[in-house]
PDB file of C-alpha atoms in Angstrom:
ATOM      1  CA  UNK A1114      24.678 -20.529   8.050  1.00  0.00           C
ATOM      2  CA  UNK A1115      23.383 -17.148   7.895  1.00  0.00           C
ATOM      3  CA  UNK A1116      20.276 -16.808   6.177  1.00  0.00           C
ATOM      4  CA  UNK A1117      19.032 -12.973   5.216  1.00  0.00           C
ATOM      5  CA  UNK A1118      16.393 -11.541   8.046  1.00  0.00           C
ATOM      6  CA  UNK A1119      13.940  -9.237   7.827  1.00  0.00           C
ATOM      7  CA  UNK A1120      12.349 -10.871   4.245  1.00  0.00           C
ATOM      8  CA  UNK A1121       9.570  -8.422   3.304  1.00  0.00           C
ATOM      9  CA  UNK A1122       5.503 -10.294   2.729  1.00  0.00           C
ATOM     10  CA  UNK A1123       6.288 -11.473  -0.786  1.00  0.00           C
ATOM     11  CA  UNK A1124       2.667  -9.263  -1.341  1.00  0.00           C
ATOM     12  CA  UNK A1125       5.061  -6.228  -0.458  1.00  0.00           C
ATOM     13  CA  UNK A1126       7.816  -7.152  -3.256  1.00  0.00           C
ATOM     14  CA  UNK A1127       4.593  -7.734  -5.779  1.00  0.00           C
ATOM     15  CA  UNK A1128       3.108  -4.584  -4.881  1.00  0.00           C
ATOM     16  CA  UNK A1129       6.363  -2.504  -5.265  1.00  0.00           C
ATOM     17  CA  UNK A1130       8.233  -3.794  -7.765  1.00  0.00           C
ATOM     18  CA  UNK A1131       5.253  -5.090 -10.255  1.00  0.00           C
ATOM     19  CA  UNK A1132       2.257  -3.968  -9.559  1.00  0.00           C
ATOM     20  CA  UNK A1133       3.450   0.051  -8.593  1.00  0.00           C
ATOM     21  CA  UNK A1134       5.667   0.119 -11.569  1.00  0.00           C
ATOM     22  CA  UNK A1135       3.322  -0.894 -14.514  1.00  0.00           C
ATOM     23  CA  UNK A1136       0.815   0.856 -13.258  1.00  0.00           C
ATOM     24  CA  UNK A1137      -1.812  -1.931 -12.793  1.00  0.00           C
ATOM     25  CA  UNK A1138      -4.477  -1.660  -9.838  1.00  0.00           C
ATOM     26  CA  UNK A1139      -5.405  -4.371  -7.693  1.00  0.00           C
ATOM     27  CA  UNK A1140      -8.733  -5.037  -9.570  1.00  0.00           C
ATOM     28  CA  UNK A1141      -7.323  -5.038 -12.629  1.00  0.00           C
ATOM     29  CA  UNK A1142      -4.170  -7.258 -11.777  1.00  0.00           C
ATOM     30  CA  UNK A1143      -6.705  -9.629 -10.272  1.00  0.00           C
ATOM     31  CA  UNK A1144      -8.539  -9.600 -13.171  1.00  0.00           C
ATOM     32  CA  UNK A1145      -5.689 -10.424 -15.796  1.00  0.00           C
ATOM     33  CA  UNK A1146      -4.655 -12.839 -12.535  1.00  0.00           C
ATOM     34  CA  UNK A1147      -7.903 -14.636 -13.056  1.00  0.00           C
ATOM     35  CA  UNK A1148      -8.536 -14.180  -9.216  1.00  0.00           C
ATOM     36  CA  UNK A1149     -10.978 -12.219  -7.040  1.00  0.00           C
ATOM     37  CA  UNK A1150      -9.623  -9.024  -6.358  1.00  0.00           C
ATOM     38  CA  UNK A1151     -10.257  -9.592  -2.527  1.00  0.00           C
ATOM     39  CA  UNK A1152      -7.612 -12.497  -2.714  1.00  0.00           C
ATOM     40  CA  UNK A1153      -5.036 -10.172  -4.377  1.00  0.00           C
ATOM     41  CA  UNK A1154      -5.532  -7.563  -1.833  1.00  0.00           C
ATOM     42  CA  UNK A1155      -5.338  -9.632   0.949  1.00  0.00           C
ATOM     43  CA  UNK A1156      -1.692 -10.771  -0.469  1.00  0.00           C
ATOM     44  CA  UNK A1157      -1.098  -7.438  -1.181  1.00  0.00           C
ATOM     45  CA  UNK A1158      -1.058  -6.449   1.832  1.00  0.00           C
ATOM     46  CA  UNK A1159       0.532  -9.093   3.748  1.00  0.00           C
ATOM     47  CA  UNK A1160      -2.647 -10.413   5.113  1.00  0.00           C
ATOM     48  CA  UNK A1161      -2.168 -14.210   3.024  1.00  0.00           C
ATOM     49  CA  UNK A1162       0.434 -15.793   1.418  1.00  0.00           C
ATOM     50  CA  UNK A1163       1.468 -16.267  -2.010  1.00  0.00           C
ATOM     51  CA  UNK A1164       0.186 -19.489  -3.169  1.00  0.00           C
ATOM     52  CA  UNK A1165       1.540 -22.211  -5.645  1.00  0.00           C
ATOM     53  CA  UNK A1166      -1.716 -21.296  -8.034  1.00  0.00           C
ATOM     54  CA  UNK A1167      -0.754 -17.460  -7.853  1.00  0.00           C
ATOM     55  CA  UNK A1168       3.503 -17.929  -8.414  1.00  0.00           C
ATOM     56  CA  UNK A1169       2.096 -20.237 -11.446  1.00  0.00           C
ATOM     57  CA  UNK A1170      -0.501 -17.357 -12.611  1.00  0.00           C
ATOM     58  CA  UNK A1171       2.854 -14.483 -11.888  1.00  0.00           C
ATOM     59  CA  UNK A1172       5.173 -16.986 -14.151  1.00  0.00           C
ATOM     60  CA  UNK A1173       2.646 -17.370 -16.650  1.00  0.00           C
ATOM     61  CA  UNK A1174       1.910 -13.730 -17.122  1.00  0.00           C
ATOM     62  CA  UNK A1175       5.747 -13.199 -17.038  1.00  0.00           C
ATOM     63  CA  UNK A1176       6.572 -11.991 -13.603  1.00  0.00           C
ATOM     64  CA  UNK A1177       9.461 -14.022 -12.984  1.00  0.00           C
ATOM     65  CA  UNK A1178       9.256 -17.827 -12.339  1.00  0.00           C
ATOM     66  CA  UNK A1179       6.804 -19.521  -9.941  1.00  0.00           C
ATOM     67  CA  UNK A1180       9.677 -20.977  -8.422  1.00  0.00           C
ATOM     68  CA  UNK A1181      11.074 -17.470  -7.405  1.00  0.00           C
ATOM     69  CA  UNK A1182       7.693 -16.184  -5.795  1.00  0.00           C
ATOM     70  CA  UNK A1183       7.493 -19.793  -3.960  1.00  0.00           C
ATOM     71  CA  UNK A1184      11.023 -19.527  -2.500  1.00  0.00           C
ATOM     72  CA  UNK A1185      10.362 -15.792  -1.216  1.00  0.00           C
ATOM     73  CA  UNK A1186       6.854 -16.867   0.460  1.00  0.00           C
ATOM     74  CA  UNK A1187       8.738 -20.041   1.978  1.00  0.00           C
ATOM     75  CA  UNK A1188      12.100 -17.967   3.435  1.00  0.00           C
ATOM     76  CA  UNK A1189       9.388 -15.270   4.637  1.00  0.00           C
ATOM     77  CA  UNK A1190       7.339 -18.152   6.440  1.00  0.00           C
ATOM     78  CA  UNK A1191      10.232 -19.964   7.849  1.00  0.00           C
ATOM     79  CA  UNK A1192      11.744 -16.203   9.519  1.00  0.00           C
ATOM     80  CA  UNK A1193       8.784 -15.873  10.961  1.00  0.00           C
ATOM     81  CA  UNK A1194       8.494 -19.629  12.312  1.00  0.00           C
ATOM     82  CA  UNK A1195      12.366 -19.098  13.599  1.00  0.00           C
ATOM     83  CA  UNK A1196      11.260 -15.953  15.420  1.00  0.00           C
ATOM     84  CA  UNK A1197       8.380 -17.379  17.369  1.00  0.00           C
ATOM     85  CA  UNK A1198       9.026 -19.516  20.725  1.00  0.00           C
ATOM     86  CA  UNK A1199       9.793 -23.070  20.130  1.00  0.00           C
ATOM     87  CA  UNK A1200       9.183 -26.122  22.261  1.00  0.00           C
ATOM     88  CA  UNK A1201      12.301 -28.083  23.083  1.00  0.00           C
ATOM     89  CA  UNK A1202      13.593 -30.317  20.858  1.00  0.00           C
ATOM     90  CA  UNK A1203      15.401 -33.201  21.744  1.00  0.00           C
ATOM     91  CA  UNK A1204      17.628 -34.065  18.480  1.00  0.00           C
ATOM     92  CA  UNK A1205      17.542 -37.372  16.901  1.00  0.00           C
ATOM     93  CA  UNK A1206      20.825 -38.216  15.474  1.00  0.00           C
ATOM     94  CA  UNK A1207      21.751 -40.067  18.398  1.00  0.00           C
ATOM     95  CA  UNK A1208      18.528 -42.497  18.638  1.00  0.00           C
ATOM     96  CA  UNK A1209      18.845 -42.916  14.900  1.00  0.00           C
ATOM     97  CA  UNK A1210      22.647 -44.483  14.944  1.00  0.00           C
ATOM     98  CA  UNK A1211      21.297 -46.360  17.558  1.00  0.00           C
ATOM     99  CA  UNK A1212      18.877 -47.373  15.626  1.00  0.00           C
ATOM    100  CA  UNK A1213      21.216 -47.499  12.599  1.00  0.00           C
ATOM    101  CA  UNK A1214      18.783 -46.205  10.299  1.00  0.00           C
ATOM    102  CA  UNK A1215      19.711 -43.982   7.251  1.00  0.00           C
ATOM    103  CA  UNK A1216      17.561 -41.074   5.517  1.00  0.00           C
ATOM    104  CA  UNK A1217      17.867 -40.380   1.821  1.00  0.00           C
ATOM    105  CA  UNK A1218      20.157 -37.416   0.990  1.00  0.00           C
ATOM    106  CA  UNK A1219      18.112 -35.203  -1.571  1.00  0.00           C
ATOM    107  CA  UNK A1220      20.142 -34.015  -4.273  1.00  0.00           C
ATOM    108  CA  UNK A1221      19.616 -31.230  -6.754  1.00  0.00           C
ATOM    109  CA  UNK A1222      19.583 -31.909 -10.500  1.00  0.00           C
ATOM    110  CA  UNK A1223      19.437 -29.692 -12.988  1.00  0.00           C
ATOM    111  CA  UNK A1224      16.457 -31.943 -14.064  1.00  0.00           C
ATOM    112  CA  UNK A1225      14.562 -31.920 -11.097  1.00  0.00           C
ATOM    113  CA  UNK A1226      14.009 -27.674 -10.836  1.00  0.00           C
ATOM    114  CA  UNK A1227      13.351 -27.153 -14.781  1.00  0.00           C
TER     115      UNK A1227
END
C-alpha cells in the first residue's frame, strides 16, 4: 500500500490554513485555545506535536474534528519513524502458527469513531 509522503508538521497545516486565514495571532489563538502561547508556537512551528487535548480544543472551537488533527499528527509521526534506520526485525507469523495462537482482528464500526 502506498501511503502519501512528505505529510507537512500538522502545526504547518494549522498555521496556513486556520490560523493565516482568520487572521488570529499566536497569542491570541492560544488564548481562545486556553493554552500558553509558548505551547502553540512550539506546534506552530513544528517544534511539538499536536496533542489529543489540543485536536479536542481545535474540534471544540470548530476547526474540524479532533479525530482529523489526530490522524494528520499520527501519519506525520509514523513517515518520519519509516524514514529513520530500523533494527532488523525478524517477523512473527511463523512462531505464532507454531504456536497456534490467534490475535483479535479490530474492526471498524460506525459506532466505535462517532
Amino acid at each position: 500500500m502506498n501511503l502519501v509522503h512528505d505529510h507537512p508538521h500538522p502545526g504547518e497545516l494549522l498555521k496556513e490554513d486556520v490560523l493565516e486565514p482568520l487572521d488570529l495571532s499566536i497569542t491570541e489563538a492560544s488564548q481562545r485555545l486556553g493554552m500558553s502561547r509558548v505551547a502553540l508556537s512550539r506546534v506552530v512551528n513544528g517544534k511539538a506535536g499536536i496533542s489529543s487535548d489540543l485536536a479536542v480544543r481545535l474540534e471544540r472551537a470548530g476547526i474540524a474534528t479532533a479525530r482529523f488533527w489526530m490522524t494528520l499528527q499520527t501519519n506525520y509521526e509514523l513517515e518520519k519513524a519509516t524514514r529513520r534506520e530500523q533494527p532488523a526485525i525478524e517477523p512473527w507469523s511463523s512462531r505464532m502458527r507454531a504456536k497456534r495462537l490467534s490475535l483479535p482482528v479490530l474492526r471498524s464500526t460506525s459506532s466505535s469513531f462517532s
